[in-house]
Amino acid sequence: MKSRVPILIANRGEIAIRIARTCKALGFPTVAVYSDADQFAEHVRVCDQAYWLGGAAPKESYLNVEKVIQAALQSGAKMIHPGYGFLSERPHFVEACEKAGLVFIGPSAESMRLMGDKIQARATVDSLKISRVPGSAGAISTSEEALKFARETGFPILLKATAGGGGKGMRRVDTEKEIAQAFEGASREALGAFGDGSLYLEKFILEPHHVEIQIFGDGKGGAIHLGERECSIQRRHQKVWEESPAPILNRFPKTREAMFEAALKITSHVKYAGAGTLEFIVDGKGHFYFLEMNTRLQVEHPVTEWVTGVDLVAWQILLASRELSFPTIPERRGSAIEVRLYAEDPESFLPAPGPLDLIELPSGGFVRCDSAFKESGEVSVHYDPMIAKVSVWGPTRELAIERLRVALDEVRVESPKNGKGIKIGSLKTNLRFLQKLVRHPQVLGGDTTTDLIAKHSELTKSPTEEMSLESAIALSLYQLLEGSVQASVALDENVISPWFSLSRREGLRP
Ligand code: ADP
């Protein structure tokens, strides 16, 4: 195998492990970095070298530009893969890498500035005459300004943090009287999360579907797309289920083509290098609006890897090392779905990290699990509480859903117990929620807007209510069979077995 230069992976958790796996397959030696909280972490174990950065707080370690660069120089690494989150979308980090003679695996600082900054990205997209969500031209500083905009465009509107990410600092406002309080709340939340309380606003698109296009650019204006993903199933404005192809675009195939065209136009215009994602909102009529660009690898990239067979991380690395002759648009096959298993309260969706005594994840049968946990460990309070991404492929969406149902039923996550068998620690997971989701008639029918979870409280009810909840889902399934709920999925007993058979046993009828 060709001798290769070492790559430093400036990240942790499942994504650091996933990147290391591809580096090894290509023959690149790997360098891990870690914080105090991650001394015994799996990503440290799988890499060839590991460098300590500092304290557990991200600012002292994974977000510390100087320390990461220093680790790279000491280790002899020549390239840096940023993963997602942390330093992946910071143009000044890209510049610091260049200054130190290191290759940043990703776009240039300039294209990151043009598209990574939400307000700047809107101006870029306007210059290309691509439709975007109507909104304020820039940041707004008072609730009166927000009110003026709302009166002109009409309610509902959405207040958003200029520095936003992860759905933080976002508030939907439906009436004039809510605006002052919402403005203050969103600004406070943004200040707490990003150290910047400035807000901008958008018209809230009704019946919203989140659809994004995976693109890949050569850095010189050449661009291809690798299809779309629909990520409409969200809680707290954050994705929890992602799939490709997008069910909403199956209803509007012309919209799909128009979105590909728009995505390629933007990618070419900013001379984007490597993997990136253009996010759009699609409404119930098939109109699409640009939302933002993520100038990095996306959490949900396995969905695209399943349907295209492309190793996106390999493409990123080979493009950065100038070994990739630019690829053509890959064919897409079948259907893939990913769900995110989180350490979080299944009702409030707030993080609930803690020690894990046992974890069992499925494998085989077109199931892929990306996780940093092997048998046990601890979901740290310091970082994102994701435990694993469970993804599946099937020749059809229905088969992918069946495989996901079986896979999720195999997952086991347990907290440690004391001598009396009582659970220790604060860990909670959304596993039961995901198991309900994969059986939900609306999800089976592929008709999911971003308010699905908020509208269906049966998905989030506590275990004490579970018997009646299961009956409620069985009831919905009966309605579906009776034709009172629209759905395009072929219902057979395998797809819906546990709750369906429960309802039959109980003789439950609508
Ligand atoms: P963040 O960067 O914080 O993740 P985004 O702008 O990507 O914020 O929005 C997150 C989610 O919020 C989107 O996927 C979408 O579901 C919803 N959303 C954002 N803007 C709008 C809008 N104008 N209308 C309707 N829903 C929206």
Coordinates of C-alpha atoms and ligand atoms in Angstrom, one line a residue:
M1 CA 0.0 0.0 0.0
K2 CA 1.1 3.5 -0.8
S3 CA 2.8 5.2 2.2
R4 CA 0.6 8.0 3.5
V5 CA 0.9 11.0 5.8
P6 CA -0.7 10.9 9.3
I7 CA -4.2 12.5 9.7
L8 CA -5.2 14.1 13.0
I9 CA -8.9 13.7 13.7
A10 CA -10.0 16.8 15.6
N11 CA -13.1 15.2 17.1
R12 CA -14.4 12.5 19.5
G13 CA -17.1 9.9 19.8
E14 CA -18.6 7.9 17.0
I15 CA -17.5 10.3 14.2
A16 CA -13.8 10.1 15.2
I17 CA -14.0 6.3 15.1
R18 CA -15.8 6.4 11.8
I19 CA -13.2 8.7 10.2
A20 CA -10.4 6.6 11.7
R21 CA -11.8 3.5 10.1
T22 CA -11.7 5.0 6.6
C23 CA -8.2 6.5 7.2
K24 CA -7.0 3.0 8.0
A25 CA -8.6 1.4 5.0
L26 CA -6.8 4.0 2.8
G27 CA -3.5 3.5 4.7
F28 CA -3.3 6.9 6.5
P29 CA -1.9 6.6 10.0
T30 CA -4.3 8.2 12.6
V31 CA -3.8 10.7 15.4
A32 CA -6.5 11.1 18.1
V33 CA -6.9 14.0 20.4
Y34 CA -8.7 13.8 23.7
S35 CA -9.9 15.7 26.8
D36 CA -9.8 14.8 30.5
A37 CA -13.2 13.3 30.1
D38 CA -12.1 11.0 27.3
Q39 CA -8.9 9.4 28.5
F40 CA -10.4 5.9 28.2
A41 CA -12.6 6.7 25.2
E42 CA -12.9 4.3 22.3
H43 CA -11.7 6.9 19.7
V44 CA -8.4 7.1 21.6
R45 CA -8.0 3.4 21.6
V46 CA -8.5 2.9 17.8
C47 CA -6.0 5.5 16.7
D48 CA -2.3 5.0 16.2
Q49 CA -1.3 7.9 18.4
A50 CA -3.2 10.1 20.9
Y51 CA -2.6 13.6 22.2
W52 CA -4.1 15.1 25.3
L53 CA -5.6 18.5 24.8
G54 CA -6.9 19.7 28.2
G55 CA -9.9 19.8 30.4
A56 CA -13.3 18.3 29.7
A57 CA -14.9 21.6 28.7
P58 CA -14.8 21.9 24.9
K59 CA -13.2 25.4 25.1
E60 CA -10.2 23.7 26.9
S61 CA -9.9 20.9 24.5
Y62 CA -11.8 20.1 21.2
L63 CA -12.6 23.8 20.6
N64 CA -9.1 25.0 21.4
V65 CA -7.5 25.9 18.0
E66 CA -4.0 26.4 19.4
K67 CA -3.9 23.1 21.2
V68 CA -5.3 21.1 18.3
I69 CA -2.7 22.7 15.9
Q70 CA 0.1 22.0 18.4
A71 CA -1.0 18.3 18.7
A72 CA -0.9 18.0 15.0
L73 CA 2.6 19.5 14.7
Q74 CA 3.9 17.4 17.5
S75 CA 2.5 14.2 16.1
G76 CA 3.8 14.7 12.6
A77 CA 0.2 14.8 11.2
K78 CA 0.0 16.6 7.8
M79 CA -3.8 16.8 7.5
I80 CA -6.7 17.5 9.9
H81 CA -10.2 16.0 9.6
P82 CA -12.6 18.1 11.7
G83 CA -15.6 15.7 11.7
Y84 CA -18.8 17.6 12.5
G85 CA -19.5 20.1 15.3
F86 CA -16.5 21.5 17.3
L87 CA -14.1 23.3 14.9
S88 CA -15.6 21.9 11.7
E89 CA -17.3 25.1 10.5
R90 CA -14.9 27.8 11.8
P91 CA -13.1 29.7 9.1
H92 CA -10.4 30.9 11.4
F93 CA -9.5 27.3 12.2
V94 CA -9.1 26.6 8.5
E95 CA -6.8 29.6 8.3
A96 CA -4.8 28.5 11.4
C97 CA -4.3 25.1 9.7
E98 CA -3.0 26.7 6.5
K99 CA -0.7 29.0 8.5
A100 CA 0.8 25.9 10.3
G101 CA 1.3 24.1 6.9
L102 CA -1.5 21.6 7.6
V103 CA -4.1 20.5 5.1
F104 CA -7.7 21.1 6.4
I105 CA -10.0 18.4 5.0
G106 CA -12.9 20.5 4.0
P107 CA -13.8 23.7 2.1
S108 CA -11.7 26.9 2.0
A109 CA -12.2 29.5 4.7
E110 CA -13.6 31.8 2.0
S111 CA -16.4 29.4 0.9
M112 CA -17.1 28.6 4.5
R113 CA -17.6 32.3 5.1
L114 CA -19.8 32.7 2.1
M115 CA -22.1 29.8 3.0
G116 CA -21.4 28.8 6.6
D117 CA -22.6 32.1 8.1
K118 CA -26.4 32.1 8.0
I119 CA -26.9 35.7 7.1
Q120 CA -24.2 35.8 4.5
A121 CA -25.5 32.6 3.0
R122 CA -28.9 34.2 2.4
A123 CA -27.2 37.1 0.5
T124 CA -25.2 34.5 -1.6
V125 CA -28.3 32.6 -2.4
D126 CA -30.2 35.8 -3.3
S127 CA -27.5 36.7 -5.7
L128 CA -28.1 33.4 -7.5
K129 CA -31.9 34.0 -7.6
I130 CA -32.6 30.8 -5.6
S131 CA -35.7 30.9 -3.5
R132 CA -35.1 31.1 0.2
V133 CA -37.3 31.4 3.3
P134 CA -38.5 35.0 3.4
G135 CA -36.9 36.8 6.3
S136 CA -35.1 39.9 7.7
A137 CA -32.1 41.1 5.6
G138 CA -29.8 40.8 8.6
A139 CA -29.9 40.7 12.4
I140 CA -32.7 42.6 14.1
S141 CA -32.2 44.3 17.5
T142 CA -35.6 44.9 19.0
S143 CA -39.0 43.1 19.2
E144 CA -40.5 46.2 17.6
E145 CA -38.5 45.4 14.4
A146 CA -39.8 41.9 14.6
L147 CA -43.3 43.1 14.9
K148 CA -43.0 45.3 11.9
F149 CA -41.7 42.4 9.8
A150 CA -44.5 40.1 11.1
R151 CA -47.2 42.7 10.2
E152 CA -45.8 42.9 6.6
T153 CA -45.4 39.2 6.0
G154 CA -48.0 37.8 8.3
F155 CA -47.8 35.3 11.2
P156 CA -46.4 32.8 12.1
I157 CA -42.8 33.9 12.1
L158 CA -39.7 32.2 13.5
L159 CA -37.1 34.0 15.6
K160 CA -33.7 32.5 15.1
A161 CA -30.2 33.0 16.6
T162 CA -27.7 34.5 14.1
A163 CA -25.0 32.3 15.6
G164 CA -27.5 29.4 15.8
G165 CA -27.1 25.7 15.6
G166 CA -28.8 22.7 17.1
G167 CA -32.2 24.5 17.1
K168 CA -31.1 26.7 20.0
G169 CA -32.5 30.3 20.3
M170 CA -35.4 29.5 18.0
R171 CA -39.0 30.5 18.8
R172 CA -42.1 30.3 16.7
V173 CA -44.4 33.3 17.2
D174 CA -48.1 33.1 16.2
T175 CA -49.6 36.3 17.5
E176 CA -48.6 39.9 18.2
K177 CA -48.9 39.6 21.9
E178 CA -46.3 36.7 22.2
I179 CA -43.6 38.6 20.3
A180 CA -41.9 40.6 23.1
Q181 CA -41.6 37.7 25.4
A182 CA -40.4 35.3 22.6
F183 CA -37.8 37.8 21.5
E184 CA -36.4 38.2 25.0
G185 CA -36.4 34.4 25.6
A186 CA -34.8 33.5 22.2
S187 CA -32.1 36.2 22.7
R188 CA -31.3 35.0 26.2
E189 CA -31.1 31.4 25.1
A190 CA -28.8 32.4 22.1
L191 CA -26.6 34.4 24.4
G192 CA -26.3 31.4 26.8
A193 CA -25.6 28.9 24.1
F194 CA -23.3 30.9 21.7
G195 CA -22.2 34.0 23.7
D196 CA -24.1 36.1 21.1
G197 CA -27.7 37.0 21.6
S198 CA -28.4 38.5 18.2
L199 CA -31.5 37.3 16.3
Y200 CA -32.9 37.3 12.8
L201 CA -36.3 36.2 11.7
E202 CA -38.0 34.2 9.0
K203 CA -41.5 33.6 7.9
F204 CA -42.5 30.2 9.4
I205 CA -43.2 27.9 6.5
L206 CA -46.4 25.9 7.1
E207 CA -46.5 22.1 6.8
P208 CA -42.7 22.1 6.7
H209 CA -40.6 19.2 5.5
H210 CA -36.9 19.3 6.0
V211 CA -35.1 18.1 2.9
E212 CA -31.4 18.4 2.3
I213 CA -29.1 17.8 -0.7
Q214 CA -25.7 16.1 -0.2
I215 CA -23.2 17.8 -2.5
F216 CA -19.5 17.3 -3.3
G217 CA -17.4 20.0 -4.9
D218 CA -13.9 20.0 -6.4
G219 CA -13.0 23.4 -5.1
K220 CA -12.7 24.8 -8.6
G221 CA -16.4 25.1 -9.5
G222 CA -17.0 21.5 -10.3
A223 CA -19.9 20.0 -8.4
I224 CA -22.0 16.8 -8.1
H225 CA -24.9 15.8 -5.8
L226 CA -25.5 12.5 -4.1
G227 CA -29.2 12.8 -3.8
E228 CA -31.4 14.0 -1.0
R229 CA -32.3 13.2 2.6
E230 CA -35.5 14.0 4.3
C231 CA -35.1 14.8 8.0
S232 CA -38.6 16.1 8.9
I233 CA -38.9 14.0 12.1
Q234 CA -37.4 16.3 14.6
R235 CA -37.7 17.2 18.3
R236 CA -36.7 20.6 19.6
H237 CA -35.9 21.5 16.0
Q238 CA -33.3 18.7 15.9
K239 CA -33.3 15.7 13.7
V240 CA -33.9 12.2 15.1
W241 CA -34.9 10.2 11.9
E242 CA -33.3 10.8 8.5
E243 CA -34.0 9.0 5.3
S244 CA -33.3 8.9 1.6
P245 CA -35.1 9.2 -0.8
A246 CA -37.3 11.9 0.7
P247 CA -40.9 10.7 0.8
I248 CA -42.2 14.3 0.2
L249 CA -40.2 14.4 -3.1
N250 CA -41.7 11.2 -4.3
R251 CA -44.9 13.2 -4.4
F252 CA -43.1 16.1 -6.2
P253 CA -40.4 14.7 -8.5
K254 CA -40.0 18.0 -10.4
T255 CA -39.2 19.7 -7.1
R256 CA -36.4 17.1 -6.5
E257 CA -34.8 18.0 -9.9
A258 CA -35.1 21.7 -9.2
M259 CA -33.5 21.3 -5.8
F260 CA -30.6 19.4 -7.2
E261 CA -30.1 22.1 -9.8
A262 CA -30.2 24.8 -7.1
A263 CA -27.8 22.9 -4.9
L264 CA -25.2 22.5 -7.7
K265 CA -25.5 26.1 -8.6
I266 CA -24.6 27.2 -5.1
T267 CA -21.8 24.6 -4.8
S268 CA -20.2 25.8 -8.0
H269 CA -20.6 29.5 -7.3
V270 CA -18.7 29.3 -4.0
K271 CA -16.1 26.9 -5.5
Y272 CA -16.9 24.5 -2.7
A273 CA -14.4 21.8 -1.9
G274 CA -15.5 18.4 -0.4
A275 CA -18.7 17.2 1.2
G276 CA -21.4 19.7 2.2
T277 CA -25.1 19.8 2.7
L278 CA -27.7 22.3 1.5
E279 CA -30.7 22.4 3.7
F280 CA -34.2 23.4 2.4
I281 CA -37.7 23.5 3.7
V282 CA -40.3 22.0 1.3
D283 CA -43.9 22.9 2.0
G284 CA -47.0 20.7 1.5
K285 CA -47.4 22.1 -2.1
G286 CA -43.9 21.1 -3.2
H287 CA -42.4 24.6 -3.0
F288 CA -38.8 24.7 -1.7
Y289 CA -36.9 27.3 0.2
F290 CA -33.2 27.4 0.9
L291 CA -32.6 27.3 4.7
E292 CA -28.8 27.0 5.3
M293 CA -25.6 25.2 4.3
N294 CA -23.6 22.9 6.5
T295 CA -20.1 23.2 5.3
R296 CA -18.9 19.8 6.6
L297 CA -19.8 16.1 6.9
Q298 CA -23.3 15.7 8.3
V299 CA -24.3 13.4 11.2
E300 CA -26.7 11.6 8.9
H301 CA -24.2 11.0 6.1
P302 CA -24.6 7.1 6.5
V303 CA -28.0 7.4 4.8
T304 CA -26.4 8.7 1.7
E305 CA -23.5 6.2 1.9
W306 CA -26.2 3.4 2.0
V307 CA -28.0 4.5 -1.1
T308 CA -25.0 5.5 -3.2
G309 CA -22.3 3.0 -2.0
V310 CA -19.9 6.0 -1.7
D311 CA -17.6 6.3 1.3
L312 CA -17.9 10.1 1.8
V313 CA -15.0 10.3 4.2
A314 CA -12.7 8.6 1.7
W315 CA -13.8 11.1 -1.0
Q316 CA -13.1 14.0 1.4
I317 CA -9.6 12.7 2.3
L318 CA -8.6 11.8 -1.3
L319 CA -9.8 15.2 -2.6
A320 CA -7.8 17.0 0.0
S321 CA -4.7 14.9 -0.7
R322 CA -5.2 15.6 -4.5
E323 CA -5.7 11.9 -5.3
L324 CA -9.3 12.0 -6.3
S325 CA -10.1 12.3 -10.0
F326 CA -13.4 14.1 -9.7
P327 CA -16.3 11.6 -9.6
T328 CA -19.5 11.6 -11.6
I329 CA -23.0 11.5 -10.0
P330 CA -23.4 8.1 -8.4
E331 CA -26.5 6.0 -9.0
R332 CA -28.8 5.7 -6.1
R333 CA -30.4 2.4 -5.1
G334 CA -33.2 1.5 -2.6
S335 CA -34.0 3.3 0.6
A336 CA -32.0 4.0 3.7
I337 CA -33.1 5.3 7.2
E338 CA -31.1 6.4 10.2
V339 CA -32.3 7.0 13.7
R340 CA -30.4 8.6 16.5
L341 CA -30.3 6.9 19.8
Y342 CA -29.8 9.5 22.5
A343 CA -29.3 9.6 26.2
E344 CA -32.2 11.9 26.8
D345 CA -35.5 12.0 28.6
P346 CA -38.1 10.5 26.2
E347 CA -40.8 13.0 27.2
S348 CA -39.0 16.3 27.5
F349 CA -36.1 15.4 25.1
L350 CA -33.6 17.0 27.4
P351 CA -30.2 15.3 27.8
A352 CA -30.1 12.6 30.4
P353 CA -26.5 11.4 30.4
G354 CA -25.0 8.9 32.8
P355 CA -23.1 5.6 33.1
L356 CA -23.9 2.7 30.8
D357 CA -23.5 -0.8 32.2
L358 CA -24.4 -2.6 29.1
I359 CA -25.0 -1.8 25.5
E360 CA -25.9 -4.2 22.7
L361 CA -26.3 -2.9 19.2
P362 CA -27.5 -4.9 16.2
S363 CA -25.3 -5.8 13.2
G364 CA -25.7 -7.6 9.9
G365 CA -28.8 -7.9 7.7
F366 CA -28.3 -4.4 6.2
V367 CA -28.0 -2.8 9.6
R368 CA -25.2 -0.4 10.4
C369 CA -24.5 1.1 13.9
D370 CA -22.1 4.0 14.4
S371 CA -21.3 4.3 18.0
A372 CA -18.4 5.1 20.4
F373 CA -19.7 2.6 22.9
K374 CA -18.7 -1.1 23.0
E375 CA -20.0 -2.9 26.0
S376 CA -20.3 -0.2 28.7
G377 CA -19.0 3.3 29.3
E378 CA -20.4 6.7 30.2
V379 CA -22.4 9.3 28.2
S380 CA -20.6 12.4 29.3
V381 CA -22.3 15.5 30.6
H382 CA -19.8 17.6 28.6
Y383 CA -20.7 16.6 25.1
D384 CA -23.6 15.7 22.8
P385 CA -25.5 12.9 24.4
M386 CA -25.9 10.7 21.3
I387 CA -25.2 7.0 22.0
A388 CA -25.5 5.6 18.5
K389 CA -26.8 6.0 15.0
V390 CA -28.7 3.0 13.8
S391 CA -29.1 2.9 10.1
V392 CA -30.6 0.4 7.6
W393 CA -30.9 -0.2 3.9
G394 CA -33.7 -1.9 2.0
P395 CA -34.7 -2.2 -1.6
T396 CA -37.9 -0.3 -0.8
R397 CA -38.8 2.1 2.0
E398 CA -41.2 -0.5 3.5
L399 CA -38.4 -3.1 3.7
A400 CA -36.0 -0.6 5.2
I401 CA -38.6 0.2 7.9
E402 CA -39.1 -3.5 8.7
R403 CA -35.4 -3.9 9.1
L404 CA -35.2 -0.9 11.3
R405 CA -38.0 -2.2 13.5
V406 CA -36.2 -5.5 14.0
A407 CA -32.9 -3.7 14.6
L408 CA -34.4 -1.4 17.2
D409 CA -36.0 -4.3 19.0
E410 CA -32.5 -5.8 19.4
V411 CA -30.9 -2.7 21.0
R412 CA -30.2 -3.0 24.7
V413 CA -29.0 -0.1 26.9
E414 CA -28.8 -0.6 30.6
S415 CA -27.7 1.5 33.5
P416 CA -25.6 0.0 36.3
K417 CA -27.6 -1.4 39.3
N418 CA -26.9 -1.6 43.0
G419 CA -26.9 -4.9 45.1
K420 CA -30.7 -4.7 45.3
G421 CA -31.1 -4.4 41.6
I422 CA -32.0 -0.7 41.7
K423 CA -30.8 1.5 38.8
I424 CA -27.8 3.8 39.6
G425 CA -27.2 7.0 37.7
S426 CA -29.3 9.4 35.7
L427 CA -29.1 7.7 32.2
K428 CA -32.4 7.7 30.2
T429 CA -32.7 6.9 26.5
N430 CA -35.1 7.6 23.7
L431 CA -35.0 3.9 22.6
R432 CA -38.7 3.2 23.5
F433 CA -39.6 6.4 21.6
L434 CA -37.8 5.2 18.5
Q435 CA -39.5 1.9 18.7
K436 CA -42.8 3.6 18.8
L437 CA -41.8 5.9 15.9
V438 CA -40.9 3.1 13.6
R439 CA -44.4 1.7 14.1
H440 CA -46.3 4.9 13.8
P441 CA -48.9 5.0 11.0
Q442 CA -47.9 8.5 10.0
V443 CA -44.3 7.5 9.7
L444 CA -45.2 4.2 7.9
G445 CA -47.2 6.3 5.4
G446 CA -44.2 8.6 4.8
D447 CA -46.2 11.7 5.6
T448 CA -44.1 13.5 8.2
T449 CA -43.9 17.2 8.8
T450 CA -41.6 18.7 11.4
D451 CA -44.4 19.0 13.9
L452 CA -45.2 15.2 13.9
I453 CA -43.8 14.6 17.4
A454 CA -45.5 17.7 18.9
K455 CA -48.8 16.6 17.3
H456 CA -48.7 13.0 18.5
S457 CA -48.4 12.9 22.2
E458 CA -48.8 9.1 22.2
L459 CA -45.1 9.0 21.0
T460 CA -43.9 10.7 24.2
K461 CA -46.2 9.4 26.9
S462 CA -44.5 7.9 30.0
P463 CA -44.2 4.2 30.5
T464 CA -46.9 4.2 33.1
E465 CA -49.4 5.1 30.4
E466 CA -47.9 2.6 28.0
M467 CA -50.7 0.1 27.9
S468 CA -53.3 2.6 26.9
L469 CA -50.7 4.2 24.6
E470 CA -50.2 0.9 22.8
S471 CA -53.9 0.5 22.5
A472 CA -54.0 4.1 21.0
I473 CA -51.5 3.2 18.4
A474 CA -53.4 0.0 17.6
L475 CA -56.5 2.1 17.2
S476 CA -54.7 4.3 14.7
L477 CA -53.7 1.3 12.8
Y478 CA -57.2 0.1 12.7
Q479 CA -58.2 3.5 11.3
L480 CA -55.5 3.1 8.8
L481 CA -56.8 -0.3 7.7
E482 CA -60.4 1.1 7.6
G483 CA -59.1 3.7 5.2
S484 CA -59.8 6.7 7.5
V485 CA -56.1 7.7 7.6
Q486 CA -54.3 8.2 4.3
A487 CA -51.2 6.0 3.9
S488 CA -49.3 4.6 1.0
V489 CA -47.6 1.8 2.9
A490 CA -48.6 -1.8 2.4
L491 CA -49.7 -3.0 5.8
D492 CA -48.9 -6.5 6.7
E493 CA -48.7 -8.1 10.0
N494 CA -44.9 -8.2 10.0
V495 CA -44.7 -4.4 9.8
I496 CA -46.9 -3.7 12.7
S497 CA -46.9 -6.9 14.7
P498 CA -46.5 -6.2 18.4
W499 CA -49.2 -3.6 18.8
F500 CA -51.4 -4.9 16.1
S501 CA -51.6 -8.3 17.7
L502 CA -52.0 -6.7 21.1
S503 CA -55.1 -4.9 19.9
R504 CA -56.5 -8.1 18.4
R505 CA -56.0 -10.0 21.6
E506 CA -57.9 -7.3 23.5
G507 CA -60.6 -7.3 20.9
L508 CA -60.1 -3.5 20.6
R509 CA -62.2 -1.8 17.9
P510 CA -62.5 1.9 17.1
Ligands
ADP1 P1 -30.2 25.2 13.4 O1 -29.0 25.7 12.6 O2 -30.2 25.7 14.8 O3 -30.3 23.7 13.3 P2 -32.0 25.6 11.2 O4 -32.2 26.9 10.5 O5 -31.3 24.5 10.5 O6 -31.4 25.8 12.6 O7 -33.5 25.0 11.5 C1 -33.7 23.8 12.3 C2 -35.1 23.3 12.0 O8 -36.1 24.2 12.3 C3 -35.3 23.0 10.5 O9 -34.9 21.7 10.1 C4 -36.8 23.1 10.4 O10 -37.4 22.0 10.8 C5 -37.1 24.2 11.3 N1 -37.2 25.5 10.7 C6 -36.2 26.4 10.5 N2 -36.6 27.5 9.8 C7 -37.9 27.3 9.5 C8 -38.9 28.1 8.9 N3 -38.6 29.3 8.4 N4 -40.1 27.6 8.8 C9 -40.4 26.4 9.3 N5 -39.6 25.6 9.9 C10 -38.3 26.0 10.1

